[in-house]
């Protein structure tokens, strides 16, 4: 079995660096005993340098967004090169919360290309707002993938990770629960679309993670029955205990 990838998206939490350090130090205690699981934490970018410290360890770090330009008059933005300077190795792009505030496919595509060029691994989030019984939502997934991945250089595809996150299953206001079978069906579809955008062989190797209210109760079902290559975890990644349980589950899989 290949290594599972478990990524924590902290969003705009917690509100103090002290609390951020406490959560990371709790998570690191669990990570110390892991051999087969890749662990990535994506805190607010302001905490990154402090949390990463001088020596990169087994717990890897990433950001929740990045701009596409290298430098210049772009008030409030951070470039991929700046992000790399902090020691971050990953970046989440196209998260539904950013799409909801107006981020469109063309912008996500620019960000992906710039982030990959700088050597960052990209976690591209895709997911429909609504699930319809006729499968029309698959068109939404297909369009999101095609727009985001236009002209991605084939040599950089090994820096790509997809997180399938049905929007209706995310967060405390989730209106439904995705099933492992639902995830598997959509992951197969995503791979099919990928094989039309990038070459077929590469499409088979892109990790596809599940995200949307993932926790210690459902982690195993998505990873085993659903066949997910990992999880993108929101709320549960802000608790060292809850996230640690998810990590131990991922590690225990044969
Ligand atoms: C997310 O927003 O990426 C997410 C998966 O959140 P949660 O786990 O809280 O549903």
Tab-separated table of C-alpha atoms and ligand atoms in Angstrom:
chain	number	residue	atom	x	y	z
A	1	UNK	CA	0.000	0.000	0.000
A	2	UNK	CA	1.288	3.475	-0.872
A	3	UNK	CA	1.738	6.115	1.815
A	4	UNK	CA	-1.488	7.869	2.792
A	5	UNK	CA	-1.362	11.652	2.814
A	6	UNK	CA	-3.193	13.373	5.651
A	7	UNK	CA	-3.433	17.154	5.340
A	8	UNK	CA	-4.806	19.530	7.962
A	9	UNK	CA	-6.385	22.774	6.734
A	10	UNK	CA	-6.562	25.094	9.730
A	11	UNK	CA	-8.245	27.895	7.782
A	12	UNK	CA	-8.166	31.156	9.810
A	13	UNK	CA	-7.498	29.370	13.117
A	14	UNK	CA	-6.299	29.461	15.884
A	15	UNK	CA	-6.112	33.106	16.916
A	16	UNK	CA	-2.790	32.919	18.753
A	17	UNK	CA	0.662	31.670	17.852
A	18	UNK	CA	0.914	30.088	21.283
A	19	UNK	CA	-2.137	27.930	20.597
A	20	UNK	CA	-0.807	27.054	17.135
A	21	UNK	CA	2.452	25.876	18.684
A	22	UNK	CA	0.616	23.783	21.248
A	23	UNK	CA	-1.436	22.001	18.592
A	24	UNK	CA	1.660	21.338	16.459
A	25	UNK	CA	3.652	20.007	19.374
A	26	UNK	CA	0.794	17.607	20.224
A	27	UNK	CA	0.562	16.443	16.611
A	28	UNK	CA	4.339	15.973	16.398
A	29	UNK	CA	4.198	13.502	19.286
A	30	UNK	CA	1.992	11.248	17.167
A	31	UNK	CA	3.944	11.872	13.975
A	32	UNK	CA	7.170	10.730	15.684
A	33	UNK	CA	5.915	7.140	15.641
A	34	UNK	CA	4.626	7.143	12.041
A	35	UNK	CA	6.505	5.420	9.233
A	36	UNK	CA	4.010	5.155	6.394
A	37	UNK	CA	1.944	8.322	6.581
A	38	UNK	CA	2.716	11.724	5.078
A	39	UNK	CA	1.474	14.496	7.381
A	40	UNK	CA	1.035	18.079	6.180
A	41	UNK	CA	-0.273	20.987	8.245
A	42	UNK	CA	-1.579	24.142	6.584
A	43	UNK	CA	-1.875	26.838	9.252
A	44	UNK	CA	-2.385	30.559	8.559
A	45	UNK	CA	0.711	31.668	6.673
A	46	UNK	CA	1.696	34.121	9.425
A	47	UNK	CA	2.542	31.171	11.722
A	48	UNK	CA	4.475	29.118	9.184
A	49	UNK	CA	8.040	30.178	9.842
A	50	UNK	CA	7.660	29.879	13.580
A	51	UNK	CA	6.005	26.459	13.387
A	52	UNK	CA	8.436	25.029	10.861
A	53	UNK	CA	11.469	26.136	12.853
A	54	UNK	CA	15.069	25.748	11.720
A	55	UNK	CA	15.193	22.027	11.003
A	56	UNK	CA	12.473	20.510	8.826
A	57	UNK	CA	11.040	17.459	10.574
A	58	UNK	CA	8.618	14.676	9.701
A	59	UNK	CA	5.630	16.991	9.978
A	60	UNK	CA	5.457	18.929	6.719
A	61	UNK	CA	3.852	22.313	6.220
A	62	UNK	CA	1.900	24.158	3.582
A	63	UNK	CA	-0.188	27.265	2.961
A	64	UNK	CA	-3.859	27.718	2.105
A	65	UNK	CA	-3.292	29.973	-0.891
A	66	UNK	CA	-0.557	31.725	-2.845
A	67	UNK	CA	-0.384	34.412	-5.547
A	68	UNK	CA	0.913	33.742	-9.052
A	69	UNK	CA	3.404	36.580	-9.508
A	70	UNK	CA	6.950	36.377	-8.162
A	71	UNK	CA	7.037	39.930	-6.779
A	72	UNK	CA	5.785	43.446	-7.391
A	73	UNK	CA	2.829	45.736	-6.758
A	74	UNK	CA	0.387	43.137	-5.444
A	75	UNK	CA	-0.708	44.464	-2.061
A	76	UNK	CA	-1.515	41.791	0.464
A	77	UNK	CA	-0.307	38.864	-1.623
A	78	UNK	CA	2.463	36.350	-1.063
A	79	UNK	CA	4.452	34.793	-3.896
A	80	UNK	CA	5.331	31.103	-4.263
A	81	UNK	CA	9.017	31.923	-3.811
A	82	UNK	CA	8.296	33.756	-0.545
A	83	UNK	CA	6.276	30.799	0.618
A	84	UNK	CA	9.115	28.395	-0.162
A	85	UNK	CA	11.422	30.625	1.922
A	86	UNK	CA	9.373	29.814	5.021
A	87	UNK	CA	10.093	26.110	4.540
A	88	UNK	CA	6.560	25.341	3.322
A	89	UNK	CA	6.408	22.552	0.743
A	90	UNK	CA	2.701	22.432	-0.082
A	91	UNK	CA	-0.096	24.811	-0.982
A	92	UNK	CA	-3.851	24.265	-1.061
A	93	UNK	CA	-5.426	25.926	-4.113
A	94	UNK	CA	-9.008	26.248	-5.310
A	95	UNK	CA	-10.574	25.613	-1.909
A	96	UNK	CA	-14.361	26.071	-2.033
A	97	UNK	CA	-14.159	28.910	0.498
A	98	UNK	CA	-11.886	30.828	-1.869
A	99	UNK	CA	-14.044	29.939	-4.873
A	100	UNK	CA	-17.024	31.292	-2.897
A	101	UNK	CA	-15.241	34.632	-2.546
A	102	UNK	CA	-14.838	34.909	-6.312
A	103	UNK	CA	-11.788	32.846	-7.242
A	104	UNK	CA	-12.354	31.447	-10.722
A	105	UNK	CA	-10.699	28.659	-12.706
A	106	UNK	CA	-8.377	30.944	-14.650
A	107	UNK	CA	-6.920	32.396	-11.445
A	108	UNK	CA	-6.566	28.945	-9.889
A	109	UNK	CA	-4.728	27.799	-13.027
A	110	UNK	CA	-2.266	30.699	-12.818
A	111	UNK	CA	-1.652	29.980	-9.146
A	112	UNK	CA	-1.105	26.270	-9.778
A	113	UNK	CA	1.416	26.898	-12.530
A	114	UNK	CA	3.349	29.457	-10.466
A	115	UNK	CA	3.331	27.290	-7.335
A	116	UNK	CA	4.539	24.224	-9.245
A	117	UNK	CA	7.235	26.229	-11.001
A	118	UNK	CA	8.521	27.278	-7.569
A	119	UNK	CA	8.663	23.615	-6.554
A	120	UNK	CA	5.616	23.522	-4.283
A	121	UNK	CA	3.269	20.546	-4.179
A	122	UNK	CA	-0.245	21.671	-5.057
A	123	UNK	CA	-3.369	20.342	-3.380
A	124	UNK	CA	-6.091	21.259	-5.872
A	125	UNK	CA	-9.572	21.208	-4.307
A	126	UNK	CA	-12.540	20.369	-6.491
A	127	UNK	CA	-16.104	19.661	-5.502
A	128	UNK	CA	-19.702	20.413	-6.365
A	129	UNK	CA	-21.977	22.701	-4.348
A	130	UNK	CA	-24.961	20.426	-4.879
A	131	UNK	CA	-25.274	16.732	-5.672
A	132	UNK	CA	-28.056	15.858	-8.102
A	133	UNK	CA	-29.341	12.347	-8.735
A	134	UNK	CA	-28.808	12.639	-12.526
A	135	UNK	CA	-25.060	13.138	-12.257
A	136	UNK	CA	-25.072	16.686	-13.673
A	137	UNK	CA	-22.687	17.626	-10.861
A	138	UNK	CA	-19.991	15.613	-12.645
A	139	UNK	CA	-19.930	18.342	-15.312
A	140	UNK	CA	-18.992	20.791	-12.544
A	141	UNK	CA	-16.099	18.568	-11.462
A	142	UNK	CA	-14.942	18.135	-15.035
A	143	UNK	CA	-14.989	21.887	-15.694
A	144	UNK	CA	-13.144	22.649	-12.447
A	145	UNK	CA	-10.397	20.175	-13.340
A	146	UNK	CA	-10.068	21.297	-16.951
A	147	UNK	CA	-9.934	25.000	-16.083
A	148	UNK	CA	-7.457	24.530	-13.243
A	149	UNK	CA	-5.098	22.278	-15.172
A	150	UNK	CA	-4.854	23.996	-18.567
A	151	UNK	CA	-1.258	23.790	-19.855
A	152	UNK	CA	0.273	22.252	-16.756
A	153	UNK	CA	3.745	21.114	-17.849
A	154	UNK	CA	3.796	17.278	-17.812
A	155	UNK	CA	7.139	17.287	-15.957
A	156	UNK	CA	5.441	19.021	-12.985
A	157	UNK	CA	2.451	16.692	-12.705
A	158	UNK	CA	4.120	14.689	-9.939
A	159	UNK	CA	3.640	17.812	-7.775
A	160	UNK	CA	-0.141	17.541	-8.105
A	161	UNK	CA	-2.570	16.189	-5.498
A	162	UNK	CA	-6.342	16.403	-5.926
A	163	UNK	CA	-8.680	16.815	-2.956
A	164	UNK	CA	-12.257	15.905	-3.785
A	165	UNK	CA	-14.380	17.928	-1.392
A	166	UNK	CA	-18.140	18.003	-1.982
A	167	UNK	CA	-18.997	21.480	-0.703
A	168	UNK	CA	-22.249	20.319	0.913
A	169	UNK	CA	-20.272	17.927	3.140
A	170	UNK	CA	-17.761	20.518	4.412
A	171	UNK	CA	-17.780	22.299	7.756
A	172	UNK	CA	-20.210	22.653	10.617
A	173	UNK	CA	-23.000	23.728	8.234
A	174	UNK	CA	-22.696	20.572	6.109
A	175	UNK	CA	-26.081	19.502	4.772
A	176	UNK	CA	-25.114	15.892	4.111
A	177	UNK	CA	-22.535	13.165	4.535
A	178	UNK	CA	-20.501	11.721	1.666
A	179	UNK	CA	-20.226	7.923	1.613
A	180	UNK	CA	-17.057	5.940	0.830
A	181	UNK	CA	-18.863	4.555	-2.251
A	182	UNK	CA	-19.771	8.084	-3.351
A	183	UNK	CA	-16.155	9.131	-2.944
A	184	UNK	CA	-14.895	6.127	-4.906
A	185	UNK	CA	-17.301	6.744	-7.772
A	186	UNK	CA	-16.247	10.390	-8.013
A	187	UNK	CA	-12.548	9.609	-7.654
A	188	UNK	CA	-12.796	7.208	-10.612
A	189	UNK	CA	-14.512	9.958	-12.587
A	190	UNK	CA	-11.799	12.462	-11.595
A	191	UNK	CA	-9.089	10.061	-12.765
A	192	UNK	CA	-10.901	9.634	-16.088
A	193	UNK	CA	-11.008	13.397	-16.577
A	194	UNK	CA	-7.354	13.678	-15.547
A	195	UNK	CA	-6.390	11.101	-18.137
A	196	UNK	CA	-7.863	13.393	-20.817
A	197	UNK	CA	-5.919	16.411	-19.524
A	198	UNK	CA	-2.568	14.857	-18.666
A	199	UNK	CA	-1.228	11.571	-19.947
A	200	UNK	CA	-3.003	8.384	-18.853
A	201	UNK	CA	-0.051	6.920	-16.999
A	202	UNK	CA	0.465	10.102	-14.994
A	203	UNK	CA	-3.265	10.346	-14.282
A	204	UNK	CA	-3.109	6.975	-12.515
A	205	UNK	CA	-0.464	8.219	-10.104
A	206	UNK	CA	-2.026	11.522	-8.961
A	207	UNK	CA	-3.170	11.059	-5.345
A	208	UNK	CA	-6.883	11.755	-4.833
A	209	UNK	CA	-7.820	12.677	-1.260
A	210	UNK	CA	-11.229	12.974	0.352
A	211	UNK	CA	-12.257	16.097	2.260
A	212	UNK	CA	-15.515	17.036	3.987
A	213	UNK	CA	-16.096	16.442	7.704
A	214	UNK	CA	-13.402	13.763	7.815
A	215	UNK	CA	-12.757	12.604	11.373
A	216	UNK	CA	-11.572	9.616	13.370
A	217	UNK	CA	-14.987	7.941	13.011
A	218	UNK	CA	-15.098	7.944	9.207
A	219	UNK	CA	-11.377	8.074	8.277
A	220	UNK	CA	-10.962	4.325	7.891
A	221	UNK	CA	-14.035	3.955	5.694
A	222	UNK	CA	-12.836	6.625	3.244
A	223	UNK	CA	-9.277	5.266	3.224
A	224	UNK	CA	-10.207	1.589	2.897
A	225	UNK	CA	-13.703	1.151	1.414
A	226	UNK	CA	-13.472	4.448	-0.468
A	227	UNK	CA	-9.894	3.833	-1.613
A	228	UNK	CA	-8.876	7.435	-0.856
A	229	UNK	CA	-5.149	8.158	-1.091
A	230	UNK	CA	-5.526	10.384	1.938
A	231	UNK	CA	-7.689	13.001	3.618
A	232	UNK	CA	-7.958	16.770	3.696
A	233	UNK	CA	-9.146	17.503	7.212
A	234	UNK	CA	-10.599	20.821	8.388
A	235	UNK	CA	-12.047	21.065	11.889
A	236	UNK	CA	-10.564	17.841	13.232
A	237	UNK	CA	-7.037	19.021	12.380
A	238	UNK	CA	-7.238	21.754	15.015
A	239	UNK	CA	-7.205	19.200	17.819
A	240	UNK	CA	-3.946	17.307	18.350
A	241	UNK	CA	-5.970	14.458	19.836
A	242	UNK	CA	-8.541	14.174	17.034
A	243	UNK	CA	-6.000	14.651	14.263
A	244	UNK	CA	-3.623	12.249	15.991
A	245	UNK	CA	-6.343	9.566	15.972
A	246	UNK	CA	-6.828	10.035	12.229
A	247	UNK	CA	-3.072	9.728	11.702
A	248	UNK	CA	-2.909	6.495	13.733
A	249	UNK	CA	-5.773	5.055	11.665
A	250	UNK	CA	-3.998	5.917	8.393
A	251	UNK	CA	-0.761	4.419	9.724
A	252	UNK	CA	-2.424	1.192	10.853
A	253	UNK	CA	-3.749	0.263	7.390
A	254	UNK	CA	-2.144	-2.736	5.766
B	1	LIG	C1	-12.269	21.780	4.386
B	1	LIG	O1	-12.805	22.877	4.456
B	1	LIG	O2	-11.317	21.589	3.594
B	1	LIG	C2	-12.738	20.699	5.242
B	1	LIG	C3	-12.541	19.488	4.832
B	1	LIG	O3	-13.368	21.061	6.401
B	1	LIG	P1	-14.075	20.074	7.458
B	1	LIG	O4	-13.190	18.874	7.653
B	1	LIG	O5	-14.212	20.901	8.697
B	1	LIG	O6	-15.399	19.710	6.863
